[in-house]
Amino acid sequence: MRFPTALWVVSLALLTAAGARAQIQEGPPAWAYPVNPPNFQRTPDDGTIRHVPDSAAGFTLTQVRDLFAAPDWHPDDHPPMPDIVVRGRKPEVFACGVCHRADGPGGPENASLFGLSAEYIIQQTAEFKTGLRTNSAPRVATDLMIKLSKAVTDQELAEAAAYFASIKPRSNIVVVEAEAVPKTQVRDLFLAPLDGAEKEPIGQRIIEIPENVEHFVSRDSRARFIAYVPVGSVQKGRTLATNSDPRVQCGTCHGADLNGTAIAPGLASRSPTYMFRQLYDFKSGARKGANSELMKPVVENLSVDDMIALVAFSASLKH
């Protein structure tokens, strides 16, 4: 018995949509929403002065953990930081440059502010404040952002947004397709390789780790990352992003090179772990702010594999 081609296409689309819904019902993948284990303890500060490459600065572990003092390892990389970025305002407004680093690269656990307009930064902060932007799973980083958004003044936010928007973006991620990846543990909300050279199958995951964990822990704004993705992901993502279906043509809103347009932020060279969470959160309904209605039809039939592929492709692009 032979079925018409159109019927096969419809059947496949229905199966894909059903599979995508089932994955959402199973819950967000742990690798994308890492949480510290119950017995997690931070390394105690032994008073050692920490250093990073190409910087004359030095800070102790206690200093780089201070939420009201952003360590500035490379002051020549950026304009003078506004007070709200470097010090924040006690007790509720943490220094923006602590979590997002001095000039905005962030990390897998939060947003890179590179290439974002001041208007977009202000808009997203407002959506954290009003509850329109949350996560599909509880996250400490989001809780901190929500707390800050409710306490920051319009003037402080405008100064921070203008500062980060003035900084030229740079790429800090290398995407590597691999069948096996280093075994990792959650270290203060991000993945870090375990001691030794043990590896394990990558499976249906992205494993994004700092090239040098201690430099990242020290909040070095020049820290770089390796993002391991399943073999074939980048090409699959490129195919999906340029799909003939206008609902999934990322370049329509985000630009042909995914470096952003007047209506949508750039996606190129951003943390694939962070970007995966955004796609997943749009699909689950956790992100329902501005433009979420435009994103909903894009993500509603995407599987976890599709999302991995799309963000592997976007992360592989350079600014």
Tab-separated table of N, CA and C in Angstrom, residues 11-29 204 276 279-280 283-284 296-307:
chain	number	residue	atom	x	y	z
A	11	SER	N	2.087	13.548	8.228
A	11	SER	CA	2.290	12.584	9.321
A	11	SER	C	3.604	12.855	10.039
A	12	LEU	N	4.661	13.121	9.254
A	12	LEU	CA	5.957	13.418	9.860
A	12	LEU	C	5.904	14.685	10.703
A	13	ALA	N	5.226	15.700	10.208
A	13	ALA	CA	5.100	16.953	10.963
A	13	ALA	C	4.365	16.739	12.277
A	14	LEU	N	3.316	15.929	12.235
A	14	LEU	CA	2.556	15.644	13.453
A	14	LEU	C	3.397	14.875	14.463
A	15	LEU	N	4.163	13.911	13.962
A	15	LEU	CA	5.023	13.129	14.858
A	15	LEU	C	6.098	14.015	15.478
A	16	THR	N	6.671	14.910	14.670
A	16	THR	CA	7.703	15.822	15.181
A	16	THR	C	7.136	16.738	16.256
A	17	ALA	N	5.953	17.286	16.007
A	17	ALA	CA	5.318	18.161	16.994
A	17	ALA	C	5.002	17.403	18.270
A	18	ALA	N	4.511	16.167	18.127
A	18	ALA	CA	4.187	15.362	19.303
A	18	ALA	C	5.441	15.065	20.108
A	19	GLY	N	6.538	14.757	19.399
A	19	GLY	CA	7.791	14.491	20.092
A	19	GLY	C	8.311	15.717	20.804
A	20	ALA	N	8.188	16.877	20.182
A	20	ALA	CA	8.647	18.121	20.803
A	20	ALA	C	7.845	18.421	22.060
A	21	ARG	N	6.514	18.197	22.001
A	21	ARG	CA	5.678	18.435	23.190
A	21	ARG	C	6.051	17.473	24.308
A	22	ALA	N	6.348	16.222	23.950
A	22	ALA	CA	6.701	15.225	24.964
A	22	ALA	C	7.986	15.615	25.689
A	23	GLN	N	8.957	16.175	24.936
A	23	GLN	CA	10.211	16.571	25.554
A	23	GLN	C	10.006	17.719	26.534
A	24	ILE	N	9.126	18.637	26.203
A	24	ILE	CA	8.828	19.737	27.123
A	24	ILE	C	8.177	19.186	28.394
A	25	GLN	N	7.259	18.211	28.235
A	25	GLN	CA	6.573	17.636	29.383
A	25	GLN	C	7.532	16.886	30.300
A	26	GLU	N	8.624	16.350	29.720
A	26	GLU	CA	9.612	15.641	30.528
A	26	GLU	C	10.424	16.595	31.398
A	27	GLY	N	10.393	17.867	31.116
A	27	GLY	CA	11.115	18.849	31.906
A	27	GLY	C	12.394	19.297	31.239
A	28	PRO	N	12.909	20.447	31.664
A	28	PRO	CA	14.116	21.003	31.051
A	28	PRO	C	15.336	20.135	31.331
A	29	PRO	N	16.256	20.001	30.364
A	29	PRO	CA	17.441	19.168	30.577
A	29	PRO	C	18.377	19.768	31.618
A	204	GLN	N	22.687	13.734	24.035
A	204	GLN	CA	21.833	14.830	23.559
A	204	GLN	C	22.068	16.055	24.439
A	276	PHE	N	20.199	28.083	24.275
A	276	PHE	CA	19.278	26.948	24.363
A	276	PHE	C	18.191	27.232	25.395
A	279	LEU	N	15.464	29.488	23.917
A	279	LEU	CA	14.533	28.783	23.038
A	279	LEU	C	13.579	27.914	23.859
A	280	TYR	N	14.134	27.199	24.821
A	280	TYR	CA	13.311	26.315	25.648
A	280	TYR	C	12.301	27.127	26.465
A	283	LYS	N	9.474	28.315	24.391
A	283	LYS	CA	8.573	27.204	24.080
A	283	LYS	C	7.707	26.831	25.280
A	284	SER	N	8.303	26.816	26.465
A	284	SER	CA	7.549	26.428	27.666
A	284	SER	C	6.615	27.534	28.151
A	296	LYS	N	7.068	32.210	19.433
A	296	LYS	CA	6.299	31.001	19.763
A	296	LYS	C	6.130	30.063	18.569
A	297	PRO	N	5.663	30.537	17.405
A	297	PRO	CA	5.521	29.616	16.272
A	297	PRO	C	6.860	29.078	15.766
A	298	VAL	N	7.955	29.793	16.044
A	298	VAL	CA	9.282	29.321	15.627
A	298	VAL	C	9.690	28.099	16.442
A	299	VAL	N	9.398	28.133	17.738
A	299	VAL	CA	9.923	27.085	18.625
A	299	VAL	C	8.933	25.961	18.915
A	300	GLU	N	7.665	26.146	18.615
A	300	GLU	CA	6.660	25.197	19.113
A	300	GLU	C	6.866	23.781	18.611
A	301	ASN	N	7.432	23.606	17.420
A	301	ASN	CA	7.661	22.262	16.897
A	301	ASN	C	9.125	21.850	16.909
A	302	LEU	N	9.977	22.639	17.553
A	302	LEU	CA	11.382	22.281	17.643
A	302	LEU	C	11.598	21.233	18.725
A	303	SER	N	12.357	20.209	18.402
A	303	SER	CA	12.755	19.227	19.409
A	303	SER	C	13.991	19.731	20.143
A	304	VAL	N	14.379	19.050	21.215
A	304	VAL	CA	15.608	19.406	21.918
A	304	VAL	C	16.797	19.315	20.969
A	305	ASP	N	16.826	18.279	20.127
A	305	ASP	CA	17.908	18.149	19.138
A	305	ASP	C	17.943	19.347	18.194
A	306	ASP	N	16.769	19.804	17.764
A	306	ASP	CA	16.703	20.969	16.871
A	306	ASP	C	17.267	22.209	17.553
A	307	MET	N	16.882	22.409	18.813
A	307	MET	CA	17.360	23.574	19.544
A	307	MET	C	18.869	23.518	19.731
